[in-house]
Short mmCIF file of C-alpha atoms and ligand atoms in Angstrom, two decimals:
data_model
loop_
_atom_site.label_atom_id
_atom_site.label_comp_id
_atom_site.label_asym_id
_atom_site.label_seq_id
_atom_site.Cartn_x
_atom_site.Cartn_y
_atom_site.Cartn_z
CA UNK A 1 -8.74 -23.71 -41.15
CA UNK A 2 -9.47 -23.24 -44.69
CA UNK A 3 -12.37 -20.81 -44.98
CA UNK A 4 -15.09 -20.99 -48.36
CA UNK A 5 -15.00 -18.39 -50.91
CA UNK A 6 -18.45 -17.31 -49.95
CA UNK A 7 -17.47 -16.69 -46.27
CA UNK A 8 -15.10 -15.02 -46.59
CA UNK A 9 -17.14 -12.49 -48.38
CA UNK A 10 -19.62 -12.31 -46.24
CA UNK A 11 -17.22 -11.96 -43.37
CA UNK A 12 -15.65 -9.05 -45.49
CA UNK A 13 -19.13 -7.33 -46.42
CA UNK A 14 -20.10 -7.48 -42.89
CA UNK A 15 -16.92 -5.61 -42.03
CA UNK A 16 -17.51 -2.97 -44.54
CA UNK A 17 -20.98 -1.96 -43.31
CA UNK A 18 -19.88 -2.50 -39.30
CA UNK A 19 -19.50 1.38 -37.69
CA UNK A 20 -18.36 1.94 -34.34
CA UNK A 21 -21.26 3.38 -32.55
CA UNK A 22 -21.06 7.33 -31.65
CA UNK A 23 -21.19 7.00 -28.23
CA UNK A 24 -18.20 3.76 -27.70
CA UNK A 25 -15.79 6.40 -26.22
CA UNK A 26 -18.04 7.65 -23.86
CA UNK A 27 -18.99 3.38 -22.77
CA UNK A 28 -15.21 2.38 -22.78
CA UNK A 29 -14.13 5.67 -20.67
CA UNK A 30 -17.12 4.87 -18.02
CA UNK A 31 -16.17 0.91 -17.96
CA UNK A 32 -12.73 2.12 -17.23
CA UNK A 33 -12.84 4.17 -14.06
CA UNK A 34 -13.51 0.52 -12.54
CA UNK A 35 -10.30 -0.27 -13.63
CA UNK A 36 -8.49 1.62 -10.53
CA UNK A 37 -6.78 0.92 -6.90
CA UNK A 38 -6.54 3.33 -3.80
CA UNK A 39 -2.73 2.89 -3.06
CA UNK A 40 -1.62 3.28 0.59
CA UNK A 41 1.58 4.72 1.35
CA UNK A 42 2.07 4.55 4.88
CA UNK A 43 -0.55 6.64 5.94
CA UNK A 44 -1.41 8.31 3.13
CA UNK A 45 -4.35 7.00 0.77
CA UNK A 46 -4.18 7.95 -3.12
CA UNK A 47 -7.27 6.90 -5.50
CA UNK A 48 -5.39 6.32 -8.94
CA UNK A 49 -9.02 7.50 -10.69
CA UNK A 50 -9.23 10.84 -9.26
CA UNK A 51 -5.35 11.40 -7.53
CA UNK A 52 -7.38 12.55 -4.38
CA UNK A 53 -4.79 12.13 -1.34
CA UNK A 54 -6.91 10.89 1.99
CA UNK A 55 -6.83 9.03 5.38
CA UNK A 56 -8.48 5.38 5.86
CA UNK A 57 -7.74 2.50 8.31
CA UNK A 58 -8.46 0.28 5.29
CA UNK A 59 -6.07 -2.88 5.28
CA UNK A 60 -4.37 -4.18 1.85
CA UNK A 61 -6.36 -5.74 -0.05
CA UNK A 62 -10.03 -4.54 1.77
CA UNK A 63 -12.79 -2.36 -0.70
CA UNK A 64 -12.20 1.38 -0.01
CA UNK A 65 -14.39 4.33 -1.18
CA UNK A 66 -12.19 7.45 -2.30
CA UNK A 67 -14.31 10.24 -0.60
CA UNK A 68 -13.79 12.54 -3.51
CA UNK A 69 -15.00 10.84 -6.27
CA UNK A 70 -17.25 8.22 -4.17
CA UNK A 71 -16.24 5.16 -6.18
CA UNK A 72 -15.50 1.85 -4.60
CA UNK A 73 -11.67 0.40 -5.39
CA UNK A 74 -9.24 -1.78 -3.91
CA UNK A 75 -6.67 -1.08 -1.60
CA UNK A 76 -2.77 -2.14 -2.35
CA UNK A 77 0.25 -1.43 -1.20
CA UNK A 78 2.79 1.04 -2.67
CA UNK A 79 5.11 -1.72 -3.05
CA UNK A 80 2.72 -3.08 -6.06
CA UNK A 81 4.53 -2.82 -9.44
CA UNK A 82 1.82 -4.22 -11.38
CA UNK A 83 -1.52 -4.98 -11.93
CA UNK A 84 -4.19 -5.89 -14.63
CA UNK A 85 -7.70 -5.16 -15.16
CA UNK A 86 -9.54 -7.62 -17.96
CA UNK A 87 -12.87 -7.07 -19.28
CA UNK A 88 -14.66 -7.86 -22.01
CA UNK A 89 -17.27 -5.38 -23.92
CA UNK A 90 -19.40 -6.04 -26.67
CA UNK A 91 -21.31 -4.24 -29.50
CA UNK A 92 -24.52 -6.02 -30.63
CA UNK A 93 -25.62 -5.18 -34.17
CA UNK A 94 -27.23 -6.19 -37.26
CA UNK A 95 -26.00 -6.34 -41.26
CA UNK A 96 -28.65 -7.60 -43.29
CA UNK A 97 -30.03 -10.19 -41.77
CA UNK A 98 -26.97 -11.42 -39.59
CA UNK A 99 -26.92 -10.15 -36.20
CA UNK A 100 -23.21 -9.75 -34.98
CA UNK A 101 -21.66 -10.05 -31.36
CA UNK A 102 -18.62 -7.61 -31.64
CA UNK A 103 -16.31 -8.54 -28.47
CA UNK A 104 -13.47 -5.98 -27.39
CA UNK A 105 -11.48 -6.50 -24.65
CA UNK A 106 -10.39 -3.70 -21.89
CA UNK A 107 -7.15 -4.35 -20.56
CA UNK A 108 -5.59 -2.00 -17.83
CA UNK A 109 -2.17 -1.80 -16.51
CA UNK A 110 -1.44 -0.64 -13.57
CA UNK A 111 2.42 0.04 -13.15
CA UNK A 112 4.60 2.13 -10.57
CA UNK A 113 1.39 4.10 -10.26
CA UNK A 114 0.16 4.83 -13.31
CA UNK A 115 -2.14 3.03 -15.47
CA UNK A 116 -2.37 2.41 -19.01
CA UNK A 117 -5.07 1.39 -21.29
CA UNK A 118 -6.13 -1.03 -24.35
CA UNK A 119 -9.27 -1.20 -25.96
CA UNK A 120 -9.22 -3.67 -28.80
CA UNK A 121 -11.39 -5.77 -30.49
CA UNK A 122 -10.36 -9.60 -31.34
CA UNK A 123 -13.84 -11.79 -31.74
CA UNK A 124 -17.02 -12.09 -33.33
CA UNK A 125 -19.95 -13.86 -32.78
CA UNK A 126 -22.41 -14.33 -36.08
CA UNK A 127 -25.99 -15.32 -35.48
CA UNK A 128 -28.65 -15.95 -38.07
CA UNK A 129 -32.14 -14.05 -37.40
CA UNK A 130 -33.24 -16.64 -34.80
CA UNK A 131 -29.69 -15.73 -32.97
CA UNK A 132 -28.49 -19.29 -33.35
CA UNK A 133 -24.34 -19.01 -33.56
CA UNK A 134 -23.60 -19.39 -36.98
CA UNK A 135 -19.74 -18.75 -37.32
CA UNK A 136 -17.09 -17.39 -34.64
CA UNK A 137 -14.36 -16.22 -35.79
CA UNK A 138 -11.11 -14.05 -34.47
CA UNK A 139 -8.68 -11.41 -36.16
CA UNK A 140 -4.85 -11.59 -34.98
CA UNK A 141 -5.28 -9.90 -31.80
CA UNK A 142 -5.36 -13.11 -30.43
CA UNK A 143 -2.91 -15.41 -30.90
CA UNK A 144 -2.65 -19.33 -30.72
CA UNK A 145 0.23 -21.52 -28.91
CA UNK A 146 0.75 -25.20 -27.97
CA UNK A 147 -0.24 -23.81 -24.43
CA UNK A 148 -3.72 -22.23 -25.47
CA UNK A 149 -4.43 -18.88 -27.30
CA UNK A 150 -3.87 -15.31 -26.00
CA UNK A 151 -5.66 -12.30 -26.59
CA UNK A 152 -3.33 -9.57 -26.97
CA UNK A 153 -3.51 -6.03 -28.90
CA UNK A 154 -1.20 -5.72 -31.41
CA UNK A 155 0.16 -2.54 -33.01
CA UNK A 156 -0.16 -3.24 -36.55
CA UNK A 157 -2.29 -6.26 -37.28
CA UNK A 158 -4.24 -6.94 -40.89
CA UNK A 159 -8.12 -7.51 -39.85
CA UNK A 160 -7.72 -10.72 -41.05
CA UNK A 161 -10.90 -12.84 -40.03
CA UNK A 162 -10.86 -16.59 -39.40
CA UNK A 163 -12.27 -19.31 -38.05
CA UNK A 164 -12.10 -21.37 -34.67
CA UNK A 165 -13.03 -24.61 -34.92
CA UNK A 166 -11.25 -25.28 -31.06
CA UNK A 167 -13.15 -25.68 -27.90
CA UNK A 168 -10.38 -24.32 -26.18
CA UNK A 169 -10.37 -21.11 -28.08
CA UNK A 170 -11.57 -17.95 -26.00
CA UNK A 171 -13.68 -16.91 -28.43
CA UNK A 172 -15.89 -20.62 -27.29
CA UNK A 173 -15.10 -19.93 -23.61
CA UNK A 174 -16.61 -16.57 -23.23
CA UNK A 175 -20.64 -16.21 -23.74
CA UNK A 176 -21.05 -12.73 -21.19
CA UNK A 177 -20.16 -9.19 -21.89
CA UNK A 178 -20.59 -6.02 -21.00
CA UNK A 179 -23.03 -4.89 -24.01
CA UNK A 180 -22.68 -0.88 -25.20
CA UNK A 181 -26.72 -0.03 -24.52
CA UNK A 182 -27.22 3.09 -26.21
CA UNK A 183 -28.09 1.55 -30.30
CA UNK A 184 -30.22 -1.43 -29.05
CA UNK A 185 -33.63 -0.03 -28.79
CA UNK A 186 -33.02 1.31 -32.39
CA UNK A 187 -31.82 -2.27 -33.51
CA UNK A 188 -34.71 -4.34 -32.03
CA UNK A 189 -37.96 -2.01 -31.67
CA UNK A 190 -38.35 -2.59 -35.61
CA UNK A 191 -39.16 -6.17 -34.26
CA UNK A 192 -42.45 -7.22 -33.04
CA UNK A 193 -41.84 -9.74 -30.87
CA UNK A 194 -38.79 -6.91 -28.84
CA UNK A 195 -40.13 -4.15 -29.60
CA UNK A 196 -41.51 -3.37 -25.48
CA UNK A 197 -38.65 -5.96 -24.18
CA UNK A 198 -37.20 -2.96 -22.19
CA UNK A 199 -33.74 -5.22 -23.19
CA UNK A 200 -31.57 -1.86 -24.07
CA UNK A 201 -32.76 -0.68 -20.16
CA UNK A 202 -31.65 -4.13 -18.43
CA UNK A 203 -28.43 -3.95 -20.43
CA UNK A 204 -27.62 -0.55 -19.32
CA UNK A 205 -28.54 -1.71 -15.51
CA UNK A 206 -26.71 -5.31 -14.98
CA UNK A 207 -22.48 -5.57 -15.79
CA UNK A 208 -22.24 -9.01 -17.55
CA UNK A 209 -24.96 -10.67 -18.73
CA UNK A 210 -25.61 -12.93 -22.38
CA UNK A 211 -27.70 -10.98 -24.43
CA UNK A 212 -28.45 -13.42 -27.32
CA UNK A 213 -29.65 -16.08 -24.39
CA UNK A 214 -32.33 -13.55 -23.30
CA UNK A 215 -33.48 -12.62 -26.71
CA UNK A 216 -33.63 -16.29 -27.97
CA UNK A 217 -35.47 -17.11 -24.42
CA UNK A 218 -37.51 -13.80 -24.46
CA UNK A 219 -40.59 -13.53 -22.52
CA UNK A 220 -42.46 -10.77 -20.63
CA UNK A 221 -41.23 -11.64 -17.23
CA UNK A 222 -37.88 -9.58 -18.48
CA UNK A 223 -40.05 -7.03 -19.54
CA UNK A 224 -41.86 -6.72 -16.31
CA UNK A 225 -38.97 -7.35 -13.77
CA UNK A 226 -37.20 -4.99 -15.85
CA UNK A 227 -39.97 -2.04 -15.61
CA UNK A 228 -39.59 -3.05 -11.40
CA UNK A 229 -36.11 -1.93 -11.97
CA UNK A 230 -35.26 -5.29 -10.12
CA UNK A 231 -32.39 -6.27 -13.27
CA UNK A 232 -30.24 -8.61 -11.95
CA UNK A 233 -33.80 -10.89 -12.03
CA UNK A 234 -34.74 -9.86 -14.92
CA UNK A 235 -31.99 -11.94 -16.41
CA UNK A 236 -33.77 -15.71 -15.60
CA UNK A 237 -36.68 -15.73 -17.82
CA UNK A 238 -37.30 -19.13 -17.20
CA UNK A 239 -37.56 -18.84 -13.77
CA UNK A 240 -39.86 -16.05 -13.11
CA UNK A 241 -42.51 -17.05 -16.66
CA UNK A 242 -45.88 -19.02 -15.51
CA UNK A 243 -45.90 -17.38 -12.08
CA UNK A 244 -48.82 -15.43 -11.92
CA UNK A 245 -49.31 -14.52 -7.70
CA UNK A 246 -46.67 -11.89 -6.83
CA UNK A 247 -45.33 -14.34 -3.62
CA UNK A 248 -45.46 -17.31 -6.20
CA UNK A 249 -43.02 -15.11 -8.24
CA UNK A 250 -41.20 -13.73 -5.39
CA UNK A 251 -40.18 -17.24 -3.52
CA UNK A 252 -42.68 -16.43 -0.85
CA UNK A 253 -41.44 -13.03 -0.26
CA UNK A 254 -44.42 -10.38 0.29
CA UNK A 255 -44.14 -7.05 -1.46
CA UNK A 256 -42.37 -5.41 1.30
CA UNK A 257 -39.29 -7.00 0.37
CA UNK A 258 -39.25 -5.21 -3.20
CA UNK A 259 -37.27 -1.67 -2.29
CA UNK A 260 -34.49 -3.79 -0.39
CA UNK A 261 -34.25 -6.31 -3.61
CA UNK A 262 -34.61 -2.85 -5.90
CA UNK A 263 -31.81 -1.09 -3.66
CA UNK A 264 -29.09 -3.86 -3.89
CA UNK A 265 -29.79 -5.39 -7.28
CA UNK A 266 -30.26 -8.89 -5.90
CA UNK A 267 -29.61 -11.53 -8.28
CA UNK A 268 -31.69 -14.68 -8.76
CA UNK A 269 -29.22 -16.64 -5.94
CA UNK A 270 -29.37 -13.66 -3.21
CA UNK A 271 -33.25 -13.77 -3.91
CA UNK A 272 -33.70 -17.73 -2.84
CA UNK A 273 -30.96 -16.53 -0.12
CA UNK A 274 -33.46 -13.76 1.10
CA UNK A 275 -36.62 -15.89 0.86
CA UNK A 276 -34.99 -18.37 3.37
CA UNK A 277 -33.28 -15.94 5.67
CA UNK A 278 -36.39 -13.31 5.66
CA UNK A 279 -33.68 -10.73 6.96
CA UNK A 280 -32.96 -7.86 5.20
CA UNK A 281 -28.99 -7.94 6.04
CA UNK A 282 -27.20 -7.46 2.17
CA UNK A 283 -23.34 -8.26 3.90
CA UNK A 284 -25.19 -12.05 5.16
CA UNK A 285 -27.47 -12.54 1.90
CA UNK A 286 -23.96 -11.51 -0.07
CA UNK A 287 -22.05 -13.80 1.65
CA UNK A 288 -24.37 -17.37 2.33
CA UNK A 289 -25.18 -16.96 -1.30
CA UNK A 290 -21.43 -17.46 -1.92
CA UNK A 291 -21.50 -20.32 -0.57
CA UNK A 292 -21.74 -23.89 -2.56
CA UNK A 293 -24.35 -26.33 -0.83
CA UNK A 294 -26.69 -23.02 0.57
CA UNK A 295 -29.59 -25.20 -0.41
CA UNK A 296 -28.00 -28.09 1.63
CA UNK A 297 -27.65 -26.09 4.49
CA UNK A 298 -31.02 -24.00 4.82
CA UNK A 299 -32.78 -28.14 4.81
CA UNK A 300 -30.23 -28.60 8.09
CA UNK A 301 -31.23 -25.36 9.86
CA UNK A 302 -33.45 -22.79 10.38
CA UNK A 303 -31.79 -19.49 9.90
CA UNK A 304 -34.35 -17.49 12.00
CA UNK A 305 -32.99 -19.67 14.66
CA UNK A 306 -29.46 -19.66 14.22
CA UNK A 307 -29.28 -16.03 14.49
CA UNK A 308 -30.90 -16.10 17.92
CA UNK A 309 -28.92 -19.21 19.24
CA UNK A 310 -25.57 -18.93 17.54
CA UNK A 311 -23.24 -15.88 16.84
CA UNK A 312 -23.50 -16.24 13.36
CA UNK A 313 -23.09 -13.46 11.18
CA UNK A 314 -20.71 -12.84 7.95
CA UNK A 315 -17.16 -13.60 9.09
CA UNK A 316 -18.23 -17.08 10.75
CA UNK A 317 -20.34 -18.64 7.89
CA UNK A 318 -17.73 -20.26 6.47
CA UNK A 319 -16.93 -22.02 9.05
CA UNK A 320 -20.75 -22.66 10.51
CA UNK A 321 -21.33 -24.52 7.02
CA UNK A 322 -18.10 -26.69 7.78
CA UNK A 323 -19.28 -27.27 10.92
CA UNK A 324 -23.00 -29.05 10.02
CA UNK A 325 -21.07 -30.18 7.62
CA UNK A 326 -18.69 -32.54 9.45
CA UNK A 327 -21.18 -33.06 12.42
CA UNK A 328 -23.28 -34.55 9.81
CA UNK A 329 -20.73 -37.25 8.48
CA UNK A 330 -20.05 -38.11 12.02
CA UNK A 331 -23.93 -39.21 12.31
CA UNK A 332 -24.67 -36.29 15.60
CA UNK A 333 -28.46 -36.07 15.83
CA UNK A 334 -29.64 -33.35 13.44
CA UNK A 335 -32.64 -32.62 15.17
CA UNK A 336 -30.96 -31.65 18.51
CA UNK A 337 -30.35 -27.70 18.97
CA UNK A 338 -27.40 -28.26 21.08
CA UNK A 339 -25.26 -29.83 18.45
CA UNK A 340 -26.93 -27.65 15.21
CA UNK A 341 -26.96 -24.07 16.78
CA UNK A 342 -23.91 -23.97 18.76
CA UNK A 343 -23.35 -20.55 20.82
CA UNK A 344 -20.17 -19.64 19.69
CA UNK A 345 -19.82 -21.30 15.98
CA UNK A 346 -15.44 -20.59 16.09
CA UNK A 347 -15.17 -22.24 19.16
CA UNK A 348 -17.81 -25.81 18.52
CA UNK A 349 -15.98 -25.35 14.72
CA UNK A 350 -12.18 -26.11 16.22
CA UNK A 351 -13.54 -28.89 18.50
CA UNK A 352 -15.15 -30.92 15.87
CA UNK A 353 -12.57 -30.50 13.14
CA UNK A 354 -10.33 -32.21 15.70
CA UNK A 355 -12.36 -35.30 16.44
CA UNK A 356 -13.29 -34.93 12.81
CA UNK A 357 -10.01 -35.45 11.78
CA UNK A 358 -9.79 -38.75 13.79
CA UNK A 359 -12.75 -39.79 12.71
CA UNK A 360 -12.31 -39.61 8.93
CA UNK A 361 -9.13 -41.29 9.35
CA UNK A 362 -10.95 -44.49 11.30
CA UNK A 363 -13.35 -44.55 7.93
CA UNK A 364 -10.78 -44.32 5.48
CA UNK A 365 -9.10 -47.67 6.96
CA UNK A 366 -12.57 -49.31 7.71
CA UNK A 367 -13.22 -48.97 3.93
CA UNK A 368 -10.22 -49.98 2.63
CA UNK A 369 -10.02 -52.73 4.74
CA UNK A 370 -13.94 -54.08 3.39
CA UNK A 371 -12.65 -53.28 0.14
CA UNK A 372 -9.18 -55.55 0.54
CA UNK A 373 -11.46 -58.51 1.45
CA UNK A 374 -14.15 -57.71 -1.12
CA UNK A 375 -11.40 -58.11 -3.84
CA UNK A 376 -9.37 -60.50 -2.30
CA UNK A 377 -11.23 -62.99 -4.75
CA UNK A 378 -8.64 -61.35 -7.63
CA UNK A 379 -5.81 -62.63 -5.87
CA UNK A 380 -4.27 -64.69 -8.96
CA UNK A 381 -0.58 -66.02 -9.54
CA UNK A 382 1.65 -68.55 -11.65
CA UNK A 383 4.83 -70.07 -10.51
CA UNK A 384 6.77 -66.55 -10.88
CA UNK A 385 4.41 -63.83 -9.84
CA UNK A 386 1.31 -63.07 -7.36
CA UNK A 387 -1.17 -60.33 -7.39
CA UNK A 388 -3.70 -58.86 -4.94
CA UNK A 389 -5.28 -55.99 -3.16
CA UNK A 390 -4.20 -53.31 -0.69
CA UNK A 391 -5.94 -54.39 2.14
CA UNK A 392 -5.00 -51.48 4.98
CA UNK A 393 -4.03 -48.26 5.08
CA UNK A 394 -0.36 -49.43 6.08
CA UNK A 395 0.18 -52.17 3.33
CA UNK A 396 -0.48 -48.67 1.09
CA UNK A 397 1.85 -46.82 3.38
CA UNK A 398 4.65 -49.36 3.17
CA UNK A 399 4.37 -49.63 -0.86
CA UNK A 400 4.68 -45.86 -1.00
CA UNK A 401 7.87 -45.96 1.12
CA UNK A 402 9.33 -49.49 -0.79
CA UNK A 403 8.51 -47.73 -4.65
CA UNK A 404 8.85 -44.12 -3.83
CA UNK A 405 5.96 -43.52 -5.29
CA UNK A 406 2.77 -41.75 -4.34
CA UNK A 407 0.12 -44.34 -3.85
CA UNK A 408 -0.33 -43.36 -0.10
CA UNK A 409 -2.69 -40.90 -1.47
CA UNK A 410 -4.60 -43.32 -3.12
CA UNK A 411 -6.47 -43.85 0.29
CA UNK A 412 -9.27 -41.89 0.43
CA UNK A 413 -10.43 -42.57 -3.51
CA UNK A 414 -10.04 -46.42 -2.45
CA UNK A 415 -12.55 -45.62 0.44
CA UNK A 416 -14.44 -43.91 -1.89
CA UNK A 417 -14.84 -46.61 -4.35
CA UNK A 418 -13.23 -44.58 -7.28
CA UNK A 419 -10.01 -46.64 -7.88
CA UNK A 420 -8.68 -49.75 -6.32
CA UNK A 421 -4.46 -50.88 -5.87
CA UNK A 422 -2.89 -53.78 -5.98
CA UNK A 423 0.51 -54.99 -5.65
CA UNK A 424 2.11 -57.49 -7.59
CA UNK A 425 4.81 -59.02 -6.25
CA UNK A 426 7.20 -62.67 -6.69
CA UNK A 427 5.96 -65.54 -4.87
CA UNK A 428 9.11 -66.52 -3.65
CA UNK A 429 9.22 -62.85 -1.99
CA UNK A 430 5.84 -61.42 -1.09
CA UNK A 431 7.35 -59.14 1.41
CA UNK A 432 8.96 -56.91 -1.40
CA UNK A 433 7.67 -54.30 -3.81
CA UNK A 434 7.34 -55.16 -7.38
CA UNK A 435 4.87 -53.46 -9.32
CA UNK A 436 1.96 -50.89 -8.38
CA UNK A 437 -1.34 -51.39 -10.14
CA UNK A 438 -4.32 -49.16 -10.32
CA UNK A 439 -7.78 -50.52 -11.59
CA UNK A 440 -10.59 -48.62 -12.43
CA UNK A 441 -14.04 -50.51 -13.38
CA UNK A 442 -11.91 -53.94 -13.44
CA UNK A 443 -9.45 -52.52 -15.84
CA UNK A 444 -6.03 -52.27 -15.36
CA UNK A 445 -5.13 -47.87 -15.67
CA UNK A 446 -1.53 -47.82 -14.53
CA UNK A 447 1.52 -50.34 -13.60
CA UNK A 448 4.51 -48.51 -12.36
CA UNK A 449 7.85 -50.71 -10.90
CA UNK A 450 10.12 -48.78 -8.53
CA UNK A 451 10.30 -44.97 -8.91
CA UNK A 452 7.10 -44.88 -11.68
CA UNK A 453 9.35 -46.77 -14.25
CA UNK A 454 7.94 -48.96 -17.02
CA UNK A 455 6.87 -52.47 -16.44
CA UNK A 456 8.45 -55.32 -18.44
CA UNK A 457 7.50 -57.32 -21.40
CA UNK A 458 7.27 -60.32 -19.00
CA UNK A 459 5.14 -58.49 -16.52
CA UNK A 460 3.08 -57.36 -18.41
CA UNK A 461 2.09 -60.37 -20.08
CA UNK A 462 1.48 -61.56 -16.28
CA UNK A 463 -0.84 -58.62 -15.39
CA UNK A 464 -3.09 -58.96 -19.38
CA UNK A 465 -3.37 -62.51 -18.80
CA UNK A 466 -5.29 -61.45 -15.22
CA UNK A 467 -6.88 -58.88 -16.18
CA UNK A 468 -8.54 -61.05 -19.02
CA UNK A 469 -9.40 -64.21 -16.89
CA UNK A 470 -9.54 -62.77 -13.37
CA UNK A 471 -10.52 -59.92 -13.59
CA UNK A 472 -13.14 -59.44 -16.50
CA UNK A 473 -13.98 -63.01 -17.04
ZN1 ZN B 1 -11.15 9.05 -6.35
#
């Protein structure tokens, strides 16, 4: 993209005055002993941070803490060849009145036990004083193909600044880093309105957060969740602002609750998790907040309850949520404890995903068969052809098998409602496959003969004559 005169001067002036701060090294080397792995050699443990040789009965693949150095890696196999770390760091600063987003990546490699690092920067972020975006633009560590762009370091590249105009561009798909902390409170505490945000403390205590959405959405809820030490909150301004009561701010939870949220860092989703469980058990809170409809599931049941009825803890919650899940799509009585808090949650899980099975099967025809006759007033031919709707799971079957083609699957968005088939076939043989047609919101979306081939000129002036009278008029 062709970039103004005046831009690019800017874009050049602001790379004159940019330094890299005097502490970077000392960020990037800490950021990079997460980049590790324990490798197990038969019996033999080795933490690739600290070459400290120990004994485990971690599996492959399970979080291991090397004893000598204390930090927390995965464990792999000494069969792995390689294996790459990503992460992406940024510098925040400010050139006249521009504030710049300076993103580097870290890139690891791990190969035949050693590992290898990259440290390069390849974006920029430009915001004008009220940090609204104003340009973003990459140099030629990253590079664009037909199949998306790459961010790569390259040996000897020209810090050649331009413009992305794509939505697909990384520079557009990334909005959290891991900010350097230590020249923030220099760079904001010349401005009222940040100059007690505590913002260069909360940076240095969460991993990836967006930095330019909690200055633009500043208010003192960061600063006081921040001076709590409870970060991870601290992020949501817009949550915890206008809540004056310490249980209105805390979901309900009573002060006692603040050293376990303090101790593990809870984030805004293991906080509603905790105010619902009222347990303090971080492996559960960790794990239910994982998973999607949490909300959904805490209107079903009572927590409190489950754990004294059921067996429920964090290898089986998975498979509990499945469980109310499909219970409750089969219609069972929500209200009765015997079906909702079932003893051994494994066990009542396999059961009902058998009859579940069979049951969800039973819909899917039911609803395509209501369907069939609900279109069935579509049906439309001439002298030469005939067209109307599946009307049963094995007129879809049989279509599939005559056009070797994949409509079969087609059944459960047809019971859904999402997309509806037809076949169109001669009149003087009704019993054979002709053409497949998929209509979405009365319109026809695809026509495909035998083995997805093209339709004719003849056909298809069959199937736009009914889809303008029949079917839209
Ligand atoms: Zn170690």
């Amino acid at each position: 993209m062709y970039i103004k005169k005046k831009e690019r001067e800017l874009f050049k002036l602001i790379d004159d005055k940019l330094k890299i701060p005097s502490k970077w090294i000392k960020f990037v080397d800490k950021q990079r002993v997460h980049h590790n792995l324990i490798i197990k050699k038969k019996n033999e443990y080795i933490c690739t941070n600290c070459k400290h040789i120990f004994h485990s009965d971690k599996k492959v693949n399970e979080e291991c803490k090397c004893p000598n150095c204390k930090n927390t890696y995965l464990v792999k196999s000494d069969r792995l060849k390689d294996y790459t770390f990503k992460d992406q760091l940024a510098i925040f600063d400010k050139v006249d009145n521009y504030y710049i987003e300076r993103i580097f990546q870290l890139e690891s490699h791990y190969h035949n036990g050693y590992i290898n690092y990259y440290c390069f920067e390849w974006g920029r972020n430009i915001y004008d004083k009220y940090f609204s975006c104003m340009f973003q633009i990459m140099n030629d560590n990253t590079v664009g193909t037909t199949s998306g762009y790459w961010i790569s370091y390259r040996e000897n590249f020209n810090s050649n600044w331009k413009y992305t105009n794509s939505y697909y561009s990384p520079i557009a798909y990334y909005d959290e880093f891991i900010y350097y902390p230590y020249n923030l409170k220099k760079l904001l505490k010349n401005d009222s309105d940040y100059k007690y945000s505590q913002l260069w403390e909360l940076v240095k205590h969460v991993d990836y957060c967006n930095l330019t959405y909690l200055l633009k959405n500043y208010n003192q809820s960061i600063e006081f969740l921040t001076k709590l030490k409870l970060y991870r909150l601290a992020l949501n301004p817009k949550t915890f602002l206008f809540k004056n009561t310490f249980e209105e701010r805390f979901l309900g939870l009573s002060k006692d609750y603040i050293p376990f949220i303090r101790k593990y860092n809870l984030s805004l989703n293991e906080l509603e998790v905790l105010s619902v469980l009222k347990e303090k058990n971080i492996n559960l809170i960790r794990m239910i907040s994982k998973l999607d409809n949490f909300k959904n599931l805490s209107s079903l049941i009572n927590f409190k309850k489950a754990f004294e009825l059921t067996d429920l803890n964090s290898e089986n919650c998975v498979e509990y949520n499945d469980y109310l899940t499909m219970i409750k799509t089969m219609k069972f009585d929500m209200k009765n404890p015997k079906y909702i808090y079932p003893k051994n949650i494994k066990e009542a899980h396999d059961k009902i995903e058998k009859e579940y099975e069979i049951v969800k099967d039973n819909l899917i025809c039911e609803a395509i068969k209501n369907r069939g006759n609900e279109l069935s007033k579509y049906t439309f031919n001439n002298s030469k052809y005939i067209i109307f709707p599946a009307d049963s799971i094995e007129s879809l079957e049989d279509e599939s098998k005559q056009q070797h083609n994949c409509v079969r699957t087609y059944s459960e968005r047809i019971a859904k409602g999402s997309c509806d088939i037809y076949f169109m076939r001669l009149v003087s043989d009704r019993e054979h496959s002709l053409v497949t047609v998929e209509v979405r919101n009365n319109e026809v979306v695809q026509k495909r003969t035998k083995n997805n081939q093209s339709t004719t000129a003849e056909q298809d002036k069959f199937l736009d004559l009914w889809e303008r009278k029949i079917l839209k008029g």
